């Protein structure tokens, strides 16, 4: 992303502050981790399962974004191959759990809601891990 | 040391923003499906397909990366 050769210290300070503020602002107002509206939810589902379906779809969107970021960070040299594989394995594991919750919704199982809440929490934790891993030797 | 900490802060903040931007890209594709009149079930399935494709692409990138990196 940035190299010591190309960016002066003063610029880096300003950039770090600006980007950190943007990230914090975006995170705190819910644009990154919180769904803004239900997506792909059938009104024929019972209300509880509508919430579960919205959570599943949002989680799948976040997993898609995470997988793309893992690939990009590997390409940019932020992650080693092993680190990228480790993060992607977590994405795959969560995707599998999401599919299990989706199967519960299909059969009208009300426990889907509890399961999707737990999965969503795990995805947020994974996002923070992915974001917290900074460039080696930066 | 200060410089190193700053680089890490920039990378962490950019990763957070990057995830948010990637999410917006997916949401844009979904909005296109909604405008095209796709049903909720079709959109749900399309989101799952997008997820699986992203995972497959990431795995392919990892597989094609030399072990030392």
mmCIF file of N, CA and C in Angstrom, chain B residues 6-54:
data_model
loop_
_atom_site.group_PDB
_atom_site.id
_atom_site.type_symbol
_atom_site.label_atom_id
_atom_site.label_comp_id
_atom_site.label_asym_id
_atom_site.label_seq_id
_atom_site.Cartn_x
_atom_site.Cartn_y
_atom_site.Cartn_z
ATOM 1 N N UNK B 6 3.132 3.879 12.804
ATOM 2 C CA UNK B 6 2.269 4.634 11.883
ATOM 3 C C UNK B 6 1.902 3.797 10.663
ATOM 4 N N UNK B 7 2.900 3.076 10.128
ATOM 5 C CA UNK B 7 2.625 2.215 8.983
ATOM 6 C C UNK B 7 1.572 1.168 9.343
ATOM 7 N N UNK B 8 1.726 0.596 10.542
ATOM 8 C CA UNK B 8 0.771 -0.428 10.975
ATOM 9 C C UNK B 8 -0.628 0.169 11.123
ATOM 10 N N UNK B 9 -0.682 1.364 11.679
ATOM 11 C CA UNK B 9 -1.976 2.035 11.855
ATOM 12 C C UNK B 9 -2.641 2.294 10.505
ATOM 13 N N UNK B 10 -1.826 2.744 9.549
ATOM 14 C CA UNK B 10 -2.356 2.999 8.199
ATOM 15 C C UNK B 10 -2.876 1.705 7.587
ATOM 16 N N UNK B 11 -2.090 0.619 7.690
ATOM 17 C CA UNK B 11 -2.504 -0.662 7.105
ATOM 18 C C UNK B 11 -3.789 -1.180 7.739
ATOM 19 N N UNK B 12 -3.865 -1.079 9.068
ATOM 20 C CA UNK B 12 -5.059 -1.575 9.766
ATOM 21 C C UNK B 12 -6.298 -0.782 9.357
ATOM 22 N N UNK B 13 -6.128 0.537 9.325
ATOM 23 C CA UNK B 13 -7.264 1.390 8.958
ATOM 24 C C UNK B 13 -7.686 1.131 7.521
ATOM 25 N N UNK B 14 -6.694 0.966 6.640
ATOM 26 C CA UNK B 14 -7.020 0.715 5.234
ATOM 27 C C UNK B 14 -7.718 -0.634 5.056
ATOM 28 N N UNK B 15 -7.321 -1.631 5.844
ATOM 29 C CA UNK B 15 -7.973 -2.944 5.746
ATOM 30 C C UNK B 15 -9.449 -2.840 6.139
ATOM 31 N N UNK B 16 -9.705 -2.058 7.181
ATOM 32 C CA UNK B 16 -11.099 -1.860 7.602
ATOM 33 C C UNK B 16 -11.912 -1.183 6.499
ATOM 34 N N UNK B 17 -11.316 -0.132 5.938
ATOM 35 C CA UNK B 17 -12.002 0.582 4.856
ATOM 36 C C UNK B 17 -12.182 -0.337 3.654
ATOM 37 N N UNK B 18 -11.144 -1.150 3.381
ATOM 38 C CA UNK B 18 -11.167 -2.089 2.245
ATOM 39 C C UNK B 18 -12.339 -3.063 2.366
ATOM 40 N N UNK B 19 -12.553 -3.603 3.567
ATOM 41 C CA UNK B 19 -13.668 -4.535 3.777
ATOM 42 C C UNK B 19 -14.999 -3.815 3.518
ATOM 43 N N UNK B 20 -15.088 -2.579 4.017
ATOM 44 C CA UNK B 20 -16.307 -1.799 3.803
ATOM 45 C C UNK B 20 -16.564 -1.535 2.328
ATOM 46 N N UNK B 21 -15.490 -1.246 1.588
ATOM 47 C CA UNK B 21 -15.638 -0.970 0.150
ATOM 48 C C UNK B 21 -16.035 -2.236 -0.610
ATOM 49 N N UNK B 22 -15.429 -3.373 -0.229
ATOM 50 C CA UNK B 22 -15.776 -4.655 -0.878
ATOM 51 C C UNK B 22 -17.250 -4.979 -0.633
ATOM 52 N N UNK B 23 -17.708 -4.676 0.573
ATOM 53 C CA UNK B 23 -19.118 -4.920 0.910
ATOM 54 C C UNK B 23 -20.022 -4.064 0.016
ATOM 55 N N UNK B 24 -19.607 -2.817 -0.200
ATOM 56 C CA UNK B 24 -20.398 -1.925 -1.056
ATOM 57 C C UNK B 24 -20.474 -2.447 -2.487
ATOM 58 N N UNK B 25 -19.383 -3.060 -2.962
ATOM 59 C CA UNK B 25 -19.372 -3.633 -4.320
ATOM 60 C C UNK B 25 -20.425 -4.731 -4.425
ATOM 61 N N UNK B 26 -20.471 -5.593 -3.402
ATOM 62 C CA UNK B 26 -21.453 -6.693 -3.400
ATOM 63 C C UNK B 26 -22.874 -6.122 -3.332
ATOM 64 N N UNK B 27 -23.063 -5.108 -2.484
ATOM 65 C CA UNK B 27 -24.398 -4.501 -2.355
ATOM 66 C C UNK B 27 -24.870 -3.889 -3.674
ATOM 67 N N UNK B 28 -23.941 -3.321 -4.413
ATOM 68 C CA UNK B 28 -24.295 -2.742 -5.721
ATOM 69 C C UNK B 28 -24.807 -3.833 -6.662
ATOM 70 N N UNK B 29 -24.128 -4.996 -6.647
ATOM 71 C CA UNK B 29 -24.568 -6.114 -7.504
ATOM 72 C C UNK B 29 -25.966 -6.584 -7.092
ATOM 73 N N UNK B 30 -26.216 -6.601 -5.782
ATOM 74 C CA UNK B 30 -27.524 -7.039 -5.283
ATOM 75 C C UNK B 30 -28.616 -6.049 -5.697
ATOM 76 N N UNK B 31 -28.291 -4.768 -5.625
ATOM 77 C CA UNK B 31 -29.267 -3.743 -6.043
ATOM 78 C C UNK B 31 -29.648 -3.929 -7.504
ATOM 79 N N UNK B 32 -28.667 -4.328 -8.312
ATOM 80 C CA UNK B 32 -28.949 -4.580 -9.739
ATOM 81 C C UNK B 32 -29.938 -5.735 -9.886
ATOM 82 N N UNK B 33 -29.751 -6.762 -9.050
ATOM 83 C CA UNK B 33 -30.664 -7.919 -9.092
ATOM 84 C C UNK B 33 -32.072 -7.499 -8.661
ATOM 85 N N UNK B 34 -32.136 -6.653 -7.624
ATOM 86 C CA UNK B 34 -33.435 -6.183 -7.137
ATOM 87 C C UNK B 34 -34.154 -5.370 -8.214
ATOM 88 N N UNK B 35 -33.370 -4.508 -8.892
ATOM 89 C CA UNK B 35 -33.954 -3.680 -9.960
ATOM 90 C C UNK B 35 -34.448 -4.564 -11.109
ATOM 91 N N UNK B 36 -33.754 -5.683 -11.308
ATOM 92 C CA UNK B 36 -34.137 -6.608 -12.389
ATOM 93 C C UNK B 36 -35.365 -7.440 -11.998
ATOM 94 N N UNK B 37 -35.863 -7.230 -10.790
ATOM 95 C CA UNK B 37 -37.093 -7.899 -10.363
ATOM 96 C C UNK B 37 -36.921 -9.313 -9.842
ATOM 97 N N UNK B 38 -35.695 -9.659 -9.406
ATOM 98 C CA UNK B 38 -35.456 -11.005 -8.864
ATOM 99 C C UNK B 38 -36.188 -11.170 -7.525
ATOM 100 N N UNK B 39 -36.626 -12.382 -7.252
ATOM 101 C CA UNK B 39 -37.326 -12.647 -5.996
ATOM 102 C C UNK B 39 -36.329 -12.699 -4.835
ATOM 103 N N UNK B 40 -36.860 -12.656 -3.611
ATOM 104 C CA UNK B 40 -36.008 -12.729 -2.411
ATOM 105 C C UNK B 40 -35.197 -14.022 -2.406
ATOM 106 N N UNK B 41 -35.844 -15.123 -2.793
ATOM 107 C CA UNK B 41 -35.151 -16.417 -2.805
ATOM 108 C C UNK B 41 -34.001 -16.412 -3.819
ATOM 109 N N UNK B 42 -34.255 -15.802 -4.980
ATOM 110 C CA UNK B 42 -33.211 -15.741 -6.015
ATOM 111 C C UNK B 42 -32.041 -14.880 -5.550
ATOM 112 N N UNK B 43 -32.354 -13.796 -4.835
ATOM 113 C CA UNK B 43 -31.296 -12.908 -4.344
ATOM 114 C C UNK B 43 -30.474 -13.625 -3.269
ATOM 115 N N UNK B 44 -31.171 -14.329 -2.385
ATOM 116 C CA UNK B 44 -30.466 -15.099 -1.352
ATOM 117 C C UNK B 44 -29.496 -16.096 -1.997
ATOM 118 N N UNK B 45 -29.960 -16.796 -3.024
ATOM 119 C CA UNK B 45 -29.121 -17.779 -3.702
ATOM 120 C C UNK B 45 -27.949 -17.091 -4.409
ATOM 121 N N UNK B 46 -28.233 -15.921 -5.028
ATOM 122 C CA UNK B 46 -27.173 -15.190 -5.740
ATOM 123 C C UNK B 46 -26.079 -14.732 -4.769
ATOM 124 N N UNK B 47 -26.481 -14.320 -3.571
ATOM 125 C CA UNK B 47 -25.501 -13.884 -2.559
ATOM 126 C C UNK B 47 -24.597 -15.059 -2.179
ATOM 127 N N UNK B 48 -25.210 -16.233 -2.013
ATOM 128 C CA UNK B 48 -24.434 -17.432 -1.652
ATOM 129 C C UNK B 48 -23.447 -17.783 -2.781
ATOM 130 N N UNK B 49 -23.914 -17.667 -4.022
ATOM 131 C CA UNK B 49 -23.040 -17.963 -5.173
ATOM 132 C C UNK B 49 -21.857 -16.992 -5.202
ATOM 133 N N UNK B 50 -22.152 -15.693 -4.949
ATOM 134 C CA UNK B 50 -21.075 -14.678 -4.925
ATOM 135 C C UNK B 50 -20.047 -15.020 -3.847
ATOM 136 N N UNK B 51 -20.558 -15.451 -2.689
ATOM 137 C CA UNK B 51 -19.656 -15.820 -1.579
ATOM 138 C C UNK B 51 -18.760 -16.984 -1.982
ATOM 139 N N UNK B 52 -19.377 -18.028 -2.557
ATOM 140 C CA UNK B 52 -18.599 -19.214 -2.925
ATOM 141 C C UNK B 52 -17.582 -18.896 -4.027
ATOM 142 N N UNK B 53 -17.961 -18.012 -4.946
ATOM 143 C CA UNK B 53 -17.021 -17.614 -6.010
ATOM 144 C C UNK B 53 -15.840 -16.833 -5.421
ATOM 145 N N UNK B 54 -16.131 -15.949 -4.454
ATOM 146 C CA UNK B 54 -15.058 -15.151 -3.823
ATOM 147 C C UNK B 54 -14.098 -16.074 -3.073
#
